[in-house]
């Protein structure tokens, strides 16, 4: 059999104009950026600093905060200062709706402290008296040399534009067409707003576009259209993705397909946290999506078998979980800590069926004993058997070997 070595991979990245958000490059071939958003009241300075710090530590390269009222706008420079005192310079993005123009004008220190302003054309608009609101924000952004994200959203779409397109397509209206017309309104809303921003003097290298929808197929169609009709940098995200596995699956399906097609310069996985849940989960999922697709490496990757009836005890699950947590907690900045280590794959397997084979493909791997197997756990390093671990300290011993491996 002749093997074609030309393995299919992602399409070439869609060409976009690079935008600098603080020191972070978005688009124009830069690595795809993971971002997130706080859910604290921005007026709660300490609470917001703590959550931005947690998101940044988890690997969020930009963090968006809501700026919805005067108290929030007044808090922004203090949040920026508080983060700087902790050595955190992650760019902060202000999320503005309705009165953003007033807040940015009344609180110049807020306008200065933010690295980017997010504007929703659906509730700013630019066709009538609201025109000055959009123009005011662009003017302030221009004065401060700040980029903007023009973020159309299915749930707050420009109603005038939608009505106009519905009227124009009334003759062919059926339920399917309504979705198609709504998608077109999303794309037009983003593109017309971007064109208006350029008319107002904002250069293209300070404009990022997004068009968020909550249904996977609509999201894919909208972004494909947006990318084919412009070269603005693109923020990808599925809005209202939902809780738990549904949110993760829907976001991964939609964003995975678009990323594979070369579309998307920065991503946010919008997950509804479980009550008391950890906000940093959305950062972790975003990183894992990019890493498992081969676009970037963030943390060492742990491969673990699912376990089955051959798994003798909970030791296997505990070890897999413990190694995963250890790597994520101890090595969020591992590339800085261990310069030169580009990629690391760790395997934790439950028996000898696939254990040794899979472990040999990893940089370092362990195969725990399955049912009826001798109580010994061979460790493989760079494809060769390195040592056999035994006894109650297998987990700690293996972690030490992982660290030793990286350091060497
Ligand atoms: Fe089961 Fe062994 Fe396969 Fe793990 S490697 S799923 S324990 S057969």
Coordinates of C-alpha atoms and ligand atoms in Angstrom, one line a residue:
X1 CA 0.0 0.0 0.0
X2 CA 1.3 3.4 -0.9
X3 CA 0.8 5.8 2.0
X4 CA 0.1 9.4 1.0
X5 CA 2.1 11.4 3.5
X6 CA 0.3 14.6 2.6
X7 CA -1.9 14.6 5.8
X8 CA -4.8 16.9 5.6
X9 CA -4.6 19.7 8.1
X10 CA -6.4 23.0 8.7
X11 CA -6.9 25.4 5.8
X12 CA -4.5 28.3 5.6
X13 CA -5.5 31.1 8.0
X14 CA -7.9 33.6 6.5
X15 CA -5.9 36.8 6.0
X16 CA -6.9 39.5 8.4
X17 CA -5.5 42.9 9.4
X18 CA -3.6 42.7 12.6
X19 CA -4.8 44.6 15.6
X20 CA -2.8 45.3 18.8
X21 CA -4.8 45.1 22.0
X22 CA -2.4 46.4 24.5
X23 CA 0.7 44.3 23.8
X24 CA -1.4 41.4 22.4
X25 CA -1.5 40.9 18.6
X26 CA -4.8 39.7 17.2
X27 CA -5.0 38.6 13.5
X28 CA -2.6 39.0 10.7
X29 CA -1.1 35.6 11.3
X30 CA -0.6 36.0 15.1
X31 CA -1.3 33.0 17.3
X32 CA -5.0 32.6 18.0
X33 CA -5.7 34.5 21.3
X34 CA -7.7 33.1 24.2
X35 CA -9.8 35.6 26.0
X36 CA -12.5 35.5 28.7
X37 CA -14.9 37.7 30.6
X38 CA -15.5 38.4 34.2
X39 CA -18.9 38.0 35.9
X40 CA -18.2 40.2 38.9
X41 CA -19.8 43.6 39.3
X42 CA -17.1 45.9 38.0
X43 CA -17.9 48.4 40.7
X44 CA -16.6 45.8 43.1
X45 CA -12.9 46.7 42.6
X46 CA -11.4 44.0 44.8
X47 CA -13.7 41.2 43.5
X48 CA -13.0 42.1 39.9
X49 CA -9.2 42.3 40.5
X50 CA -9.3 38.9 42.0
X51 CA -11.3 37.4 39.1
X52 CA -9.2 39.0 36.4
X53 CA -6.1 37.8 38.2
X54 CA -7.5 34.2 38.3
X55 CA -8.4 34.3 34.6
X56 CA -5.0 35.7 33.7
X57 CA -3.3 33.1 35.8
X58 CA -5.3 30.4 34.0
X59 CA -4.0 31.7 30.7
X60 CA -6.6 34.3 29.5
X61 CA -4.6 36.6 27.3
X62 CA -7.2 39.4 27.4
X63 CA -10.1 39.9 29.9
X64 CA -13.3 41.7 29.2
X65 CA -15.2 43.5 32.0
X66 CA -18.7 45.0 31.9
X67 CA -18.8 48.8 32.1
X68 CA -22.5 49.4 32.5
X69 CA -22.8 52.4 34.8
X70 CA -20.9 55.3 36.4
X71 CA -19.7 53.3 39.4
X72 CA -18.2 50.6 37.1
X73 CA -16.5 53.3 34.8
X74 CA -15.0 54.9 37.9
X75 CA -13.7 51.6 39.2
X76 CA -11.9 50.7 35.9
X77 CA -8.6 52.7 36.5
X78 CA -8.4 51.3 40.1
X79 CA -8.8 47.8 38.8
X80 CA -6.0 48.4 36.2
X81 CA -3.8 49.9 39.0
X82 CA -4.6 47.0 41.4
X83 CA -3.7 44.4 38.7
X84 CA -0.4 46.3 37.9
X85 CA 0.6 46.1 41.5
X86 CA 0.2 42.4 41.3
X87 CA 2.3 42.3 38.2
X88 CA -0.6 41.6 35.9
X89 CA -0.7 43.5 32.7
X90 CA -3.3 41.5 30.8
X91 CA -5.3 43.9 28.6
X92 CA -8.7 44.8 29.9
X93 CA -11.5 45.2 27.4
X94 CA -14.6 47.4 28.3
X95 CA -17.9 46.0 27.4
X96 CA -20.3 48.9 26.6
X97 CA -24.0 49.0 25.9
X98 CA -26.5 51.9 25.6
X99 CA -24.6 54.6 27.5
X100 CA -21.1 53.7 26.6
X101 CA -20.6 57.0 24.8
X102 CA -21.5 58.9 28.0
X103 CA -19.4 56.8 30.3
X104 CA -16.3 57.0 28.1
X105 CA -16.7 60.8 27.8
X106 CA -17.4 61.3 31.5
X107 CA -14.6 59.0 32.7
X108 CA -11.5 59.7 30.7
X109 CA -9.3 57.6 33.1
X110 CA -11.5 54.6 32.3
X111 CA -11.2 55.3 28.5
X112 CA -7.4 55.4 29.0
X113 CA -7.1 52.3 31.3
X114 CA -9.0 50.0 28.9
X115 CA -7.0 48.4 26.1
X116 CA -10.1 48.0 23.8
X117 CA -13.8 49.0 23.7
X118 CA -16.4 46.5 22.7
X119 CA -19.4 48.1 21.0
X120 CA -22.7 46.4 20.2
X121 CA -24.1 48.0 17.0
X122 CA -27.5 46.6 17.9
X123 CA -27.9 48.9 20.8
X124 CA -25.7 51.8 19.7
X125 CA -26.8 52.2 16.1
X126 CA -25.7 54.8 13.7
X127 CA -28.6 55.8 11.5
X128 CA -30.5 58.4 13.4
X129 CA -30.0 60.5 16.5
X130 CA -28.1 57.5 17.9
X131 CA -25.6 58.2 15.2
X132 CA -23.7 60.5 17.5
X133 CA -23.4 57.7 20.1
X134 CA -21.5 55.4 17.8
X135 CA -19.4 58.4 16.5
X136 CA -18.7 59.6 20.0
X137 CA -17.3 56.2 21.0
X138 CA -15.2 56.0 17.9
X139 CA -13.9 59.6 18.5
X140 CA -12.8 58.7 22.0
X141 CA -11.2 55.5 20.8
X142 CA -9.3 57.5 18.1
X143 CA -8.2 60.1 20.7
X144 CA -6.9 57.4 22.9
X145 CA -5.5 55.2 20.1
X146 CA -7.6 52.3 21.3
X147 CA -9.0 49.5 19.1
X148 CA -12.7 48.5 19.2
X149 CA -14.5 45.3 18.7
X150 CA -17.7 45.8 16.8
X151 CA -19.7 42.9 18.2
X152 CA -23.1 42.1 16.6
X153 CA -25.2 39.7 18.6
X154 CA -28.2 37.6 17.5
X155 CA -30.0 38.6 20.7
X156 CA -29.6 42.4 20.3
X157 CA -29.6 42.8 16.6
X158 CA -30.1 46.2 14.9
X159 CA -33.9 46.1 14.5
X160 CA -34.0 48.8 11.8
X161 CA -31.6 46.8 9.6
X162 CA -33.4 43.6 10.3
X163 CA -36.8 45.1 9.4
X164 CA -35.4 46.6 6.2
X165 CA -33.9 43.3 5.1
X166 CA -37.1 41.5 6.1
X167 CA -39.1 43.9 3.9
X168 CA -36.8 43.5 1.0
X169 CA -37.1 39.7 1.2
X170 CA -40.8 39.6 2.1
X171 CA -41.8 38.0 -1.2
X172 CA -39.7 34.9 -0.5
X173 CA -40.2 34.7 3.3
X174 CA -40.6 31.3 4.8
X175 CA -39.2 30.0 8.1
X176 CA -35.8 29.1 6.5
X177 CA -35.5 32.5 4.9
X178 CA -36.1 34.3 8.2
X179 CA -33.0 32.7 9.6
X180 CA -31.1 33.5 6.4
X181 CA -32.2 37.1 6.5
X182 CA -31.3 37.4 10.2
X183 CA -27.9 36.0 9.5
X184 CA -27.4 38.5 6.7
X185 CA -28.5 41.3 9.1
X186 CA -25.8 40.1 11.5
X187 CA -23.1 40.3 8.9
X188 CA -24.3 43.6 7.5
X189 CA -24.6 45.1 10.9
X190 CA -21.0 44.3 11.7
X191 CA -19.7 45.3 8.2
X192 CA -21.7 48.6 8.0
X193 CA -20.6 49.6 11.5
X194 CA -17.0 48.8 10.6
X195 CA -17.2 50.9 7.4
X196 CA -18.8 53.7 9.4
X197 CA -15.9 53.5 12.0
X198 CA -13.4 53.8 9.1
X199 CA -15.3 56.8 7.7
X200 CA -14.9 58.4 11.2
X201 CA -11.2 58.0 10.9
X202 CA -10.6 54.7 12.7
X203 CA -7.9 52.7 10.8
X204 CA -8.6 49.1 9.9
X205 CA -5.8 47.9 12.2
X206 CA -7.9 49.0 15.2
X207 CA -11.1 47.2 14.3
X208 CA -12.1 43.6 15.3
X209 CA -15.4 42.1 14.3
X210 CA -17.6 39.5 15.9
X211 CA -21.2 38.2 15.1
X212 CA -22.3 35.9 17.8
X213 CA -25.2 33.5 17.5
X214 CA -26.3 30.8 19.9
X215 CA -27.1 28.1 17.2
X216 CA -24.0 26.2 15.9
X217 CA -25.0 26.0 12.2
X218 CA -26.0 29.7 12.1
X219 CA -22.8 30.7 13.8
X220 CA -20.7 28.8 11.2
X221 CA -22.6 30.3 8.3
X222 CA -22.4 33.9 9.7
X223 CA -18.7 33.7 10.3
X224 CA -18.0 32.1 6.9
X225 CA -19.8 35.0 5.3
X226 CA -18.1 37.6 7.5
X227 CA -14.7 36.2 6.6
X228 CA -15.4 36.0 2.9
X229 CA -16.6 39.6 2.7
X230 CA -13.9 41.3 4.7
X231 CA -10.4 41.1 6.1
X232 CA -11.0 42.6 9.6
X233 CA -9.6 40.6 12.5
X234 CA -12.2 38.2 13.8
X235 CA -13.3 37.4 17.4
X236 CA -15.0 34.0 17.5
X237 CA -17.6 33.0 20.1
X238 CA -20.8 31.1 20.4
X239 CA -23.1 33.3 22.5
X240 CA -25.3 31.7 25.2
X241 CA -23.5 28.4 24.7
X242 CA -25.0 27.1 27.9
X243 CA -24.0 25.1 31.0
X244 CA -21.7 22.1 31.5
X245 CA -21.1 19.7 28.6
X246 CA -23.7 21.3 26.3
X247 CA -21.8 24.6 26.3
X248 CA -18.5 22.9 25.8
X249 CA -19.7 20.7 23.0
X250 CA -21.6 23.4 21.2
X251 CA -18.7 25.9 21.4
X252 CA -16.1 23.3 20.4
X253 CA -18.2 22.1 17.4
X254 CA -18.8 25.6 16.1
X255 CA -15.4 27.0 16.7
X256 CA -13.6 23.9 15.8
X257 CA -15.1 23.9 12.3
X258 CA -14.4 27.6 11.8
X259 CA -10.8 27.3 13.1
X260 CA -10.2 24.3 10.8
X261 CA -11.4 26.5 7.9
X262 CA -8.8 29.2 8.9
X263 CA -11.4 31.6 10.4
X264 CA -10.8 33.2 13.8
X265 CA -8.1 35.3 15.4
X266 CA -9.3 35.3 19.0
X267 CA -11.7 33.1 20.8
X268 CA -13.9 33.1 23.9
X269 CA -15.7 30.1 25.1
X270 CA -18.8 31.5 26.8
X271 CA -19.8 29.0 29.4
X272 CA -22.5 29.5 32.0
X273 CA -20.8 28.5 35.2
X274 CA -22.4 26.1 37.5
X275 CA -23.5 27.7 40.8
X276 CA -20.3 28.3 42.7
X277 CA -18.4 27.1 39.6
X278 CA -15.0 28.2 38.5
X279 CA -15.0 31.0 35.9
X280 CA -11.5 30.0 34.7
X281 CA -13.1 26.8 33.1
X282 CA -13.8 28.8 30.0
X283 CA -10.1 29.7 29.6
X284 CA -9.2 26.1 30.1
X285 CA -11.6 24.9 27.5
X286 CA -10.4 27.5 25.0
X287 CA -6.8 26.5 25.5
X288 CA -7.7 22.8 25.2
X289 CA -9.6 23.5 22.0
X290 CA -6.7 25.2 20.4
X291 CA -4.2 22.7 21.7
X292 CA -6.0 19.6 20.8
X293 CA -6.4 21.0 17.2
X294 CA -2.7 21.7 17.0
X295 CA -2.9 25.5 16.8
X296 CA -1.1 26.3 20.0
X297 CA 0.5 24.6 23.0
X298 CA -0.4 26.0 26.5
X299 CA 0.2 23.3 29.0
X300 CA 1.6 19.8 28.8
X301 CA -1.1 17.5 27.4
X302 CA -2.2 14.5 29.4
X303 CA -3.6 11.5 27.5
X304 CA -5.5 9.1 29.6
X305 CA -7.4 6.0 28.6
X306 CA -11.1 6.0 29.6
X307 CA -10.6 3.0 32.0
X308 CA -12.7 -0.1 31.7
X309 CA -13.4 -3.4 33.5
X310 CA -9.7 -4.2 33.3
X311 CA -8.9 -1.2 35.6
X312 CA -8.3 -2.7 39.0
X313 CA -9.1 0.2 41.3
X314 CA -9.7 3.9 41.5
X315 CA -5.9 4.4 41.6
X316 CA -6.0 4.8 37.9
X317 CA -8.7 7.5 37.8
X318 CA -7.1 9.2 40.8
X319 CA -3.7 9.3 39.2
X320 CA -5.0 10.6 35.9
X321 CA -6.9 13.4 37.6
X322 CA -4.1 14.1 40.0
X323 CA -1.5 14.4 37.1
X324 CA -3.9 16.6 35.1
X325 CA -4.5 18.9 38.0
X326 CA -0.9 19.0 39.0
X327 CA 0.2 20.0 35.5
X328 CA -2.5 22.7 35.2
X329 CA -1.9 24.1 38.7
X330 CA 1.8 23.9 38.8
X331 CA 2.7 24.8 35.3
X332 CA 0.4 27.6 34.0
X333 CA 3.5 29.4 32.7
X334 CA 5.6 26.3 32.0
X335 CA 7.1 27.7 28.8
X336 CA 8.5 30.7 30.6
X337 CA 9.6 28.5 33.5
X338 CA 11.1 25.9 31.2
X339 CA 12.2 27.8 28.1
X340 CA 12.9 25.6 25.1
X341 CA 10.3 23.0 26.0
X342 CA 7.7 23.5 23.2
X343 CA 5.5 20.6 23.7
X344 CA 5.0 17.8 26.3
X345 CA 2.7 14.8 26.1
X346 CA 2.1 12.8 29.2
X347 CA 0.2 9.4 29.1
X348 CA -1.6 7.8 32.0
X349 CA -2.9 4.4 31.1
X350 CA -4.9 1.8 33.0
X351 CA -3.5 -1.6 31.9
X352 CA -1.1 -3.4 29.5
X353 CA -3.6 -3.6 26.6
X354 CA -2.8 -0.2 25.3
X355 CA -0.8 1.2 28.2
X356 CA 2.8 0.5 27.1
X357 CA 2.0 1.3 23.4
X358 CA 0.4 4.6 24.2
X359 CA 3.0 5.5 26.8
X360 CA 5.7 5.0 24.2
X361 CA 4.1 7.6 22.0
X362 CA 4.2 10.2 24.8
X363 CA 7.2 12.0 26.0
X364 CA 6.6 10.4 29.4
X365 CA 4.0 7.8 30.2
X366 CA 2.9 5.4 32.9
X367 CA 1.0 2.1 32.5
X368 CA -0.8 1.1 35.7
X369 CA -1.5 -2.5 36.4
X370 CA -4.9 -3.8 35.3
X371 CA -6.9 -6.9 36.5
X372 CA -4.7 -9.9 37.1
X373 CA -1.5 -8.0 36.2
X374 CA 1.5 -7.8 38.5
X375 CA 1.3 -4.8 40.9
X376 CA 3.9 -2.8 39.0
X377 CA 3.7 0.4 36.9
X378 CA 6.2 0.7 34.1
X379 CA 7.2 4.2 33.1
X380 CA 8.3 5.0 29.6
X381 CA 10.4 8.0 28.6
X382 CA 10.9 9.0 25.0
X383 CA 9.6 5.6 23.8
X384 CA 11.7 3.4 26.0
X385 CA 11.0 1.7 29.3
X386 CA 12.7 3.8 31.9
X387 CA 11.7 2.5 35.4
X388 CA 9.0 0.5 37.2
X389 CA 7.1 2.1 40.0
X390 CA 5.6 0.1 42.9
X391 CA 3.8 0.7 46.2
X392 CA 1.7 3.5 47.6
X393 CA 3.7 6.4 46.3
X394 CA 3.3 5.7 42.6
X395 CA 1.4 9.0 42.0
X396 CA 4.0 11.2 43.8
X397 CA 6.9 9.3 42.2
X398 CA 5.5 9.7 38.8
X399 CA 4.9 13.5 39.3
X400 CA 8.6 13.8 40.3
X401 CA 9.6 11.9 37.2
X402 CA 7.6 14.3 35.0
X403 CA 9.3 17.3 36.6
X404 CA 12.7 15.7 36.3
X405 CA 12.0 15.0 32.6
X406 CA 11.0 18.6 31.9
X407 CA 14.0 20.0 33.8
X408 CA 16.3 17.8 31.8
Ligands
LIG1 FE1 -9.2 -0.6 29.6 FE2 -6.6 -1.0 29.5 FE3 -7.8 0.2 27.4 FE4 -7.4 1.5 29.7 S1 -5.8 0.8 28.4 S2 -9.3 1.4 28.5 S3 -7.7 -0.1 31.2 S4 -8.1 -1.9 28.2

